[in-house]
Tab-separated table of C-alpha atoms and ligand atoms in Angstrom:
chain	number	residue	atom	x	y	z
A	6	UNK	CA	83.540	88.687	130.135
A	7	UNK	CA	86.360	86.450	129.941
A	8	UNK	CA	87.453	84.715	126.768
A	9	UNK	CA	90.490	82.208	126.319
A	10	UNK	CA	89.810	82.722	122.335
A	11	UNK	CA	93.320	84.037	121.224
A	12	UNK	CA	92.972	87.024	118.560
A	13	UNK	CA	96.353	88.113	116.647
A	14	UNK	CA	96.624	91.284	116.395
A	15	UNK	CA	98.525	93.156	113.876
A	16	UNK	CA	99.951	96.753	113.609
A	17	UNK	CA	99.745	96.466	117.757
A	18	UNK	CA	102.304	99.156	118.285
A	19	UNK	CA	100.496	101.610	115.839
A	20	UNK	CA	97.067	103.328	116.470
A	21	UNK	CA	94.133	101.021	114.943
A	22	UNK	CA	96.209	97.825	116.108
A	23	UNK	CA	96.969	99.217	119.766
A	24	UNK	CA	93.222	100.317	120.159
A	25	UNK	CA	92.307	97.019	118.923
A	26	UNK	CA	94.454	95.000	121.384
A	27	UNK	CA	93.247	97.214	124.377
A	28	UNK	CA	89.638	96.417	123.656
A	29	UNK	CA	90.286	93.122	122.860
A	30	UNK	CA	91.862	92.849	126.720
A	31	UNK	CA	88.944	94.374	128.204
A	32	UNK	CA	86.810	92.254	126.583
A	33	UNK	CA	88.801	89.689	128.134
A	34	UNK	CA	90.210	88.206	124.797
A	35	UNK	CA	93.687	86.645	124.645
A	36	UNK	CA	95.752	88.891	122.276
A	37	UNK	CA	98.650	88.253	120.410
A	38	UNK	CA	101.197	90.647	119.144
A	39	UNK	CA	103.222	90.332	116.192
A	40	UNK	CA	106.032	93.009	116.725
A	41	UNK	CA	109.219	93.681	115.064
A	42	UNK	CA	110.893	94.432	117.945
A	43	UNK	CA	109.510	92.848	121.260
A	44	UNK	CA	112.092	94.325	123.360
A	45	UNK	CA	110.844	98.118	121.639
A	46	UNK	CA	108.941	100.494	124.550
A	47	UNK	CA	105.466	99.809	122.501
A	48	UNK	CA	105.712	96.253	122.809
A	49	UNK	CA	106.870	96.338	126.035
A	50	UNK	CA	103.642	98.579	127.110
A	51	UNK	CA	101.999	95.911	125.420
A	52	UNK	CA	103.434	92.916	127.621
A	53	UNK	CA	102.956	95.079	130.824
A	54	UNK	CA	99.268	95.326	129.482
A	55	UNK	CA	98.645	91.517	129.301
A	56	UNK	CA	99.199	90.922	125.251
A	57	UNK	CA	101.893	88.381	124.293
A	58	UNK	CA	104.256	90.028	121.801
A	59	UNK	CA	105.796	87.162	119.098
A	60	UNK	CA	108.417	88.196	116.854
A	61	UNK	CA	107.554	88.820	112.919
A	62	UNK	CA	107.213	91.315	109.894
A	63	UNK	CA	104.514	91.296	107.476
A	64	UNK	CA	107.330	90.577	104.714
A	65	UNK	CA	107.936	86.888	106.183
A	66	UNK	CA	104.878	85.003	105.681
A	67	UNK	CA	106.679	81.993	108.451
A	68	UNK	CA	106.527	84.492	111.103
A	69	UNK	CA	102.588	84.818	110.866
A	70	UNK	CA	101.893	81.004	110.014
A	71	UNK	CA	103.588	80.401	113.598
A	72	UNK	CA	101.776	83.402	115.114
A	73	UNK	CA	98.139	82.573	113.363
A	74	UNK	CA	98.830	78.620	113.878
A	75	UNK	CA	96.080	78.200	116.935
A	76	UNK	CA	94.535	81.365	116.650
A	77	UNK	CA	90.638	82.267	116.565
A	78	UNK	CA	90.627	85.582	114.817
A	79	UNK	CA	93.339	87.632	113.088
A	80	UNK	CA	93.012	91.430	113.368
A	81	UNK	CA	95.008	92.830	109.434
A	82	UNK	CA	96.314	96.463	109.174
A	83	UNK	CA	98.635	97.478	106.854
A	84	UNK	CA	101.417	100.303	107.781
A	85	UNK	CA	100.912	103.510	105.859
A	86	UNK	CA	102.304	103.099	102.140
A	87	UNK	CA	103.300	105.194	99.107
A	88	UNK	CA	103.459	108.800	100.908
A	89	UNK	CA	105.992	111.034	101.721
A	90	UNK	CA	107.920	109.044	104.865
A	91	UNK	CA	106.053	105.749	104.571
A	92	UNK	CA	108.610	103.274	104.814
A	93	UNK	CA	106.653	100.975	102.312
A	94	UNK	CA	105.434	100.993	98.796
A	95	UNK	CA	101.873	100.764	97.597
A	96	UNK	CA	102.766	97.619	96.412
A	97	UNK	CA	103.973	96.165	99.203
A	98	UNK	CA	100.806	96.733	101.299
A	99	UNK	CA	98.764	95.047	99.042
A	100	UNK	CA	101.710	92.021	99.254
A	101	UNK	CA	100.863	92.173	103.366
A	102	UNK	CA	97.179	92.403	102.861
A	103	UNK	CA	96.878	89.639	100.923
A	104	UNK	CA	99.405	87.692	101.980
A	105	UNK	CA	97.922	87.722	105.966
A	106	UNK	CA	94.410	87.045	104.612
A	107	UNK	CA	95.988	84.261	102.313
A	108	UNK	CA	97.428	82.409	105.832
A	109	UNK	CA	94.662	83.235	108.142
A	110	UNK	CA	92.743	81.141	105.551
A	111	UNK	CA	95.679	78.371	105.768
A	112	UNK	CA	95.845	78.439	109.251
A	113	UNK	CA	92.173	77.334	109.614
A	114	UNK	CA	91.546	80.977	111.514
A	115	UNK	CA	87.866	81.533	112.692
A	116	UNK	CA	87.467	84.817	112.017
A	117	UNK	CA	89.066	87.741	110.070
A	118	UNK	CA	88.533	91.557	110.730
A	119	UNK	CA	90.185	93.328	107.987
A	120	UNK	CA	90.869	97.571	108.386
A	121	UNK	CA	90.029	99.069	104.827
A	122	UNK	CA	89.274	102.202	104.017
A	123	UNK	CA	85.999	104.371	103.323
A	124	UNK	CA	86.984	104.875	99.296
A	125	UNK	CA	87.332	100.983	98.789
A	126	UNK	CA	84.353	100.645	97.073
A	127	UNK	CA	85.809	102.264	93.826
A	128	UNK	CA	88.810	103.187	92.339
A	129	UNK	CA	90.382	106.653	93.100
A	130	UNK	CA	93.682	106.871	91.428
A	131	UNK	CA	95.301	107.664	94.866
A	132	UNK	CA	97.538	105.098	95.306
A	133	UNK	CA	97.302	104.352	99.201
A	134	UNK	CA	93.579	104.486	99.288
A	135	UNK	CA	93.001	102.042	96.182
A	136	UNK	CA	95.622	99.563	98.212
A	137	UNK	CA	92.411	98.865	100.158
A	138	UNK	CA	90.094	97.641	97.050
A	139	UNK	CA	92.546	95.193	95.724
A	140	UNK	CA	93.389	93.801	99.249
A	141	UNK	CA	88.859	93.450	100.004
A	142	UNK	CA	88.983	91.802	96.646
A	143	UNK	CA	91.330	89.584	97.106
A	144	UNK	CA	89.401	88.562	100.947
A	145	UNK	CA	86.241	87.951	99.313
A	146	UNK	CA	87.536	85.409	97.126
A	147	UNK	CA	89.062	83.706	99.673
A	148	UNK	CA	87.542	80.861	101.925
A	149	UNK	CA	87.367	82.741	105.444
A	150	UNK	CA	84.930	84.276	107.290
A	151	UNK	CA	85.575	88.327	107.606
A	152	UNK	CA	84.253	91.570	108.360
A	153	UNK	CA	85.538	94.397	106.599
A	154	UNK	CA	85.826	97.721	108.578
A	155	UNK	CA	86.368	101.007	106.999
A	156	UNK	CA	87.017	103.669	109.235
A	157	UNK	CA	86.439	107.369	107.966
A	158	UNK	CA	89.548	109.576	108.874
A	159	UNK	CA	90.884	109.806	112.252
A	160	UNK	CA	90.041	112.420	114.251
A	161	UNK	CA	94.121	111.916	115.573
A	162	UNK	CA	94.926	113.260	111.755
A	163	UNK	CA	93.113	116.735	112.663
A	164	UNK	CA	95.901	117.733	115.669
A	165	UNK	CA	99.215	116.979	113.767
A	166	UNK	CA	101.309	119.715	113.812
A	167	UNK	CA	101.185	120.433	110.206
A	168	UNK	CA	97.810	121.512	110.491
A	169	UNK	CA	98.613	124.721	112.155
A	170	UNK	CA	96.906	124.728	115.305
A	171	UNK	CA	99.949	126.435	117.050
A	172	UNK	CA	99.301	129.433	114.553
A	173	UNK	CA	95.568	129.226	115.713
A	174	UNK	CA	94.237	127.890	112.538
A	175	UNK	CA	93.330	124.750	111.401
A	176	UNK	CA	93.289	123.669	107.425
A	177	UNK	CA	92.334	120.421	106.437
A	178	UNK	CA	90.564	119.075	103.438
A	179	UNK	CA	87.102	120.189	103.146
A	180	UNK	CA	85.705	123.422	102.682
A	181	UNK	CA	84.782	125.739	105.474
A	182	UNK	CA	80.989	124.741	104.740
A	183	UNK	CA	81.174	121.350	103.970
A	184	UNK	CA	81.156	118.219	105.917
A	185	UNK	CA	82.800	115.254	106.567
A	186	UNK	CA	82.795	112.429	108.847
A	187	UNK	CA	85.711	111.334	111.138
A	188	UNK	CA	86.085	108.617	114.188
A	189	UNK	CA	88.769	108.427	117.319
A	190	UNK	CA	91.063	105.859	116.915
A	191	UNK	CA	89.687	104.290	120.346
A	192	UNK	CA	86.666	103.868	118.749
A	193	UNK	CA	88.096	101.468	116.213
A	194	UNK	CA	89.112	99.557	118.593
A	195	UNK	CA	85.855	99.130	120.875
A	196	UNK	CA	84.096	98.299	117.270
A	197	UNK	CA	86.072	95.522	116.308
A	198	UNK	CA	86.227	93.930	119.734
A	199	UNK	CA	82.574	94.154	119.257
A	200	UNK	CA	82.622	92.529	116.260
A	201	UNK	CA	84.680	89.648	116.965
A	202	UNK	CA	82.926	89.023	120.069
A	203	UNK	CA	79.681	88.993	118.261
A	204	UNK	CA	80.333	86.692	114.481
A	205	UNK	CA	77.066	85.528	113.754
A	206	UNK	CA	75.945	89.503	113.283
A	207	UNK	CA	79.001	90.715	111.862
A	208	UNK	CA	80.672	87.883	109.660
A	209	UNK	CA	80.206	88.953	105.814
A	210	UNK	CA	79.778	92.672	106.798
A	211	UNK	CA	81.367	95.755	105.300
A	212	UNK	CA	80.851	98.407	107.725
A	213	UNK	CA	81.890	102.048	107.141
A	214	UNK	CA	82.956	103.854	110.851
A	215	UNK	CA	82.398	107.285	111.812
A	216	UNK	CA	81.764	108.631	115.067
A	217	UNK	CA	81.298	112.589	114.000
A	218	UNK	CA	80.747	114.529	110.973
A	219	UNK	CA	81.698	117.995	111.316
A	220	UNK	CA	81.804	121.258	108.626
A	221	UNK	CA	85.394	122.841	108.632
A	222	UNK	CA	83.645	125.692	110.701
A	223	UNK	CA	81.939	123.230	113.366
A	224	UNK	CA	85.955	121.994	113.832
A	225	UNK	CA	86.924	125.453	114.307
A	226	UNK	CA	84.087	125.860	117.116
A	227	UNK	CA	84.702	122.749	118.560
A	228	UNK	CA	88.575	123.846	118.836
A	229	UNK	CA	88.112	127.427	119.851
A	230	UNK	CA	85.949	126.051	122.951
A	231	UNK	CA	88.561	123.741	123.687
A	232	UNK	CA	91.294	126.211	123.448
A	233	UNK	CA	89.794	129.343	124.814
A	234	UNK	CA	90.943	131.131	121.969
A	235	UNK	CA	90.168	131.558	118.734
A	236	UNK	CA	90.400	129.078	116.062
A	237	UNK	CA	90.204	129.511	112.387
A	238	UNK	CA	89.810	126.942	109.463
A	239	UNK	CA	90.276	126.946	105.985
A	240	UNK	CA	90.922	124.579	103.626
A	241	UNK	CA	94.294	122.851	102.460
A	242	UNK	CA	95.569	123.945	99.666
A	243	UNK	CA	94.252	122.035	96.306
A	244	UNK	CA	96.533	123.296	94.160
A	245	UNK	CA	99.060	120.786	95.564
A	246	UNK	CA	98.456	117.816	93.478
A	247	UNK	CA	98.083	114.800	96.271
A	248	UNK	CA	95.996	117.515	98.655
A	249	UNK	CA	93.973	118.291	95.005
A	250	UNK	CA	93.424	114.564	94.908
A	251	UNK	CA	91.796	114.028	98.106
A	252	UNK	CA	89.682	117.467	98.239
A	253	UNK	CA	88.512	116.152	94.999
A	254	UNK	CA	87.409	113.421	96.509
A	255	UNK	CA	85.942	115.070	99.434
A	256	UNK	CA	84.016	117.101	97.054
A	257	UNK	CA	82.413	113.668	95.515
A	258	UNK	CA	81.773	112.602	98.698
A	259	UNK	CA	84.147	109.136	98.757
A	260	UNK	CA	86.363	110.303	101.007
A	261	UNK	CA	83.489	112.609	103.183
A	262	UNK	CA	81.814	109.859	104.536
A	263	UNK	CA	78.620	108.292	103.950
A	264	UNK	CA	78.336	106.194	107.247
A	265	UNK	CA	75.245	106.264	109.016
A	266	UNK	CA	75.635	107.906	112.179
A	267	UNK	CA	72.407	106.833	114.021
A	268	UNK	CA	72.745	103.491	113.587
A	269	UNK	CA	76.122	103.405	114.577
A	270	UNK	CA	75.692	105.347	117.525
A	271	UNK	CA	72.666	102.952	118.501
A	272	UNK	CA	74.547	100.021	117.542
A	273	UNK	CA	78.005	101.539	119.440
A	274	UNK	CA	76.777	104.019	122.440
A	275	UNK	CA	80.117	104.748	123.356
A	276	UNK	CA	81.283	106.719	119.903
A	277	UNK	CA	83.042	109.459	120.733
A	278	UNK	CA	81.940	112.840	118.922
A	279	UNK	CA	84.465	115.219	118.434
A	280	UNK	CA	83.818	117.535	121.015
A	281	UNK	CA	84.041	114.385	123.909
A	282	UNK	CA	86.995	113.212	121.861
A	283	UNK	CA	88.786	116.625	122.306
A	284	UNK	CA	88.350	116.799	125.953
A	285	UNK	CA	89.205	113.056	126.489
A	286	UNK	CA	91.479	110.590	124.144
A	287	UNK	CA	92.188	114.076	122.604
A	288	UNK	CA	93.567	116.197	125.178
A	289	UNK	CA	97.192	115.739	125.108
A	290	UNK	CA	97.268	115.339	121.683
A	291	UNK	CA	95.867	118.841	121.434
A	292	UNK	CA	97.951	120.117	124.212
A	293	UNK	CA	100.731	119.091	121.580
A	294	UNK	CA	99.331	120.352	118.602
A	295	UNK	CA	99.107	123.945	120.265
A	296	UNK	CA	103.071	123.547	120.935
A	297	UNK	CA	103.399	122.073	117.903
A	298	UNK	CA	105.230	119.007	119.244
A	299	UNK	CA	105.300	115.743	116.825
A	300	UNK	CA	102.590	113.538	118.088
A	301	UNK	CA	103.928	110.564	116.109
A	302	UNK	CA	100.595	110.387	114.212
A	303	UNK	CA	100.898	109.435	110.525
A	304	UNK	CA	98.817	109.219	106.971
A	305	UNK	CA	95.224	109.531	106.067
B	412	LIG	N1	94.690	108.246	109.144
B	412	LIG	C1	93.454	108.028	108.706
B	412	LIG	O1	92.595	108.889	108.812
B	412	LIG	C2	93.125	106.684	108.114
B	412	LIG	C3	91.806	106.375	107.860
B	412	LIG	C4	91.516	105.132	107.346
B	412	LIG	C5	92.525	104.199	107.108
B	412	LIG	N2	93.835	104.532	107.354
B	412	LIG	C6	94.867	103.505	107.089
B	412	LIG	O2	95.369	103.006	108.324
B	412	LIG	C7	96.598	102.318	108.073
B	412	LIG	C8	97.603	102.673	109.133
B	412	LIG	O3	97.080	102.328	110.384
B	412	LIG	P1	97.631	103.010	111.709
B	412	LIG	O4	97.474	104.487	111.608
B	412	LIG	O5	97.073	102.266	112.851
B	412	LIG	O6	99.191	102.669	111.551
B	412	LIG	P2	100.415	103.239	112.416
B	412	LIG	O7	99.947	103.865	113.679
B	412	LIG	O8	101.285	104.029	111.509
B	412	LIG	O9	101.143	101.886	112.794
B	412	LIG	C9	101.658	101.011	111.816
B	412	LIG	C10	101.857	99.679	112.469
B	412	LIG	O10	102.298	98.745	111.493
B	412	LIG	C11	103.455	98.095	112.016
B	412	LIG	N3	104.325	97.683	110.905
B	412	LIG	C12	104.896	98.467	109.976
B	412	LIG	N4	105.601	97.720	109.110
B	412	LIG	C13	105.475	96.432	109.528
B	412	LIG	C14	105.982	95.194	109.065
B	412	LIG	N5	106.782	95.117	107.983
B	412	LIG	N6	105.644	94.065	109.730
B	412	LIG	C15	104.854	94.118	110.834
B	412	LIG	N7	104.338	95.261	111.329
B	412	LIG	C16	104.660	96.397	110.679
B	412	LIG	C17	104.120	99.126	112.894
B	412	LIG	O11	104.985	98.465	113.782
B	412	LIG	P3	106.400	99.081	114.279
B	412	LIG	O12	106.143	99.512	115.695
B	412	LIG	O13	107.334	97.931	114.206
B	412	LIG	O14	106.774	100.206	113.367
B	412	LIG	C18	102.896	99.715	113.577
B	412	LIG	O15	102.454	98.877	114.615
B	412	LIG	C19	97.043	102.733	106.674
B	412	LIG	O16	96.818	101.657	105.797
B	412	LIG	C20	96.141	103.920	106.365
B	412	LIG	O17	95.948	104.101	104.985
B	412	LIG	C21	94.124	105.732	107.871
């Protein structure tokens, strides 16, 4: 397919946005950038790869009226906010979240795909997940036509090194018994090129993404047959108060998951479960994890 439609893509150096703009090329979109720092390795990857890289920050609202100015569709993530080593407030993410939507509207743009997250359908008093509700409600009262997407945690999140893979364990937030539903970050991006590529079904949507769900025990499994060794799991510890916050709402079942796996896998053939994730996408991110190397993967 080719497609002289030009989609802005934002967050293009990160993982949802790069996905995004690699999907979008093999769809045969044209994708723009906007980068802080064009001449950076990312963005030059990104050049070599066929997107155009423009110059802006989500905190200068010129920058993206001159990227969005002829633009079809506008691709919105927001960086990481609020947590230890996130370079930007709570606040300020719902500023960018807004403020994007707010001149995608301006700028006449055909289509916006927004990246939420699974809990934005009620209030959670965690700060970086309720970012996500103000920022939907804000889009819906706007005059633009959008999709919402919100992906269930990244299967990325389960091989950072603080999860203790080098030790052969794995903790994360759910019980040993319990399940909860995760997708590959590639996955994100094959969905929304999908759903930019196909308005008519997808403008108005909210659409929750998973690609897996998986007990804390089927991880362990899953791991241990990657490995070769043994893997164990248990769960994070709750008594920390953020962890305590999310297990909580694991436990309630906001932050589990409640996408519907057939029809996503009928609609999307090409989500990755977590065992084809480990032994593709995966692989060298577990090859880190087991020497404990940063991967450069952030947040939930
Ligand atoms: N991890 C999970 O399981 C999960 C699940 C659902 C939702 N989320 C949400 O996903 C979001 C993060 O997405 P991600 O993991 O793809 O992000 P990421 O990999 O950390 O990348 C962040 C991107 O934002 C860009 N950026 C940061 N500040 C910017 C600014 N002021 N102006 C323009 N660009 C800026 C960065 O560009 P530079 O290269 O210039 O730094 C980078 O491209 C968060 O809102 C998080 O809550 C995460």
């Amino acid at each position: 397919m080719t497609n002289t439609k030009t989609v802005v893509v934002l967050g293009a150096t990160g993982q949802q946005g790069g996905s995004v703009a690699a999907a979008l090329r093999a769809d045969g979109w044209a994708v723009r950038a906007v980068v802080r720092d064009p001449s950076g390795h990312r963005a030059r990857s990104l050049s070599a790869a066929g997107v155009e890289t423009v110059r802006g920050d989500l905190g200068n609202p010129q920058s993206l009226r001159v990227a969005f100015s002829d633009a079809y569709g506008v691709f919105s993530v927001q960086p990481n906010s609020g947590q230890a080593g996130a370079e930007v407030t709570n606040e300020d993410e719902v500023r960018f979240g807004t403020l994007v939507a707010d001149i995608a509207e301006r700028c006449g743009v055909a289509h916006l795909v927004y990246s939420s997250a699974i809990t934005a359908g009620s209030t959670t008093g965690v700060g970086h997940l309720d970012t996500k509700n103000r920022v939907e409600a804000h889009i819906r009262k706007l005059d633009i036509a959008d999709t919402i997407i919100r992906p269930t945690t990244f299967m990325e999140l389960l091989l950072t090194p603080e999860m203790g893979l080098d030790q052969g364990h794995l903790s994360f937030l759910m019980r040993p018994d319990q399940s909860m539903q995760f997708i590959a970050v590639r996955d994100i991006g094959r969905i929304v090129a999908a759903v930019f590529g196909s308005p008519r079904r997808y403008v108005g949507r909210t659409m929750e993404i998973a690609g897996d769900a998986l007990t804390g025990n089927a991880l362990a499994e899953h791991l241990t047959q990657a490995v070769g060794q043994p893997i164990s799991y248990s769960r994070l510890p709750t008594q920390d108060e953020f962890l305590g916050k999310l297990a909580a709402l694991v436990d309630d079942g906001r932050l589990a998951g409640n996408a519907n796996l057939d029809t996503l896998r009928a609609e999307f053939p090409s989500l990755l479960r977590f065992d084809r994730w480990l032994a593709g996408p995966g692989a060298s991110l577990l090859d880190a994890a087991l020497r404990s190397t940063d991967t450069g993967i952030t947040g939930h």
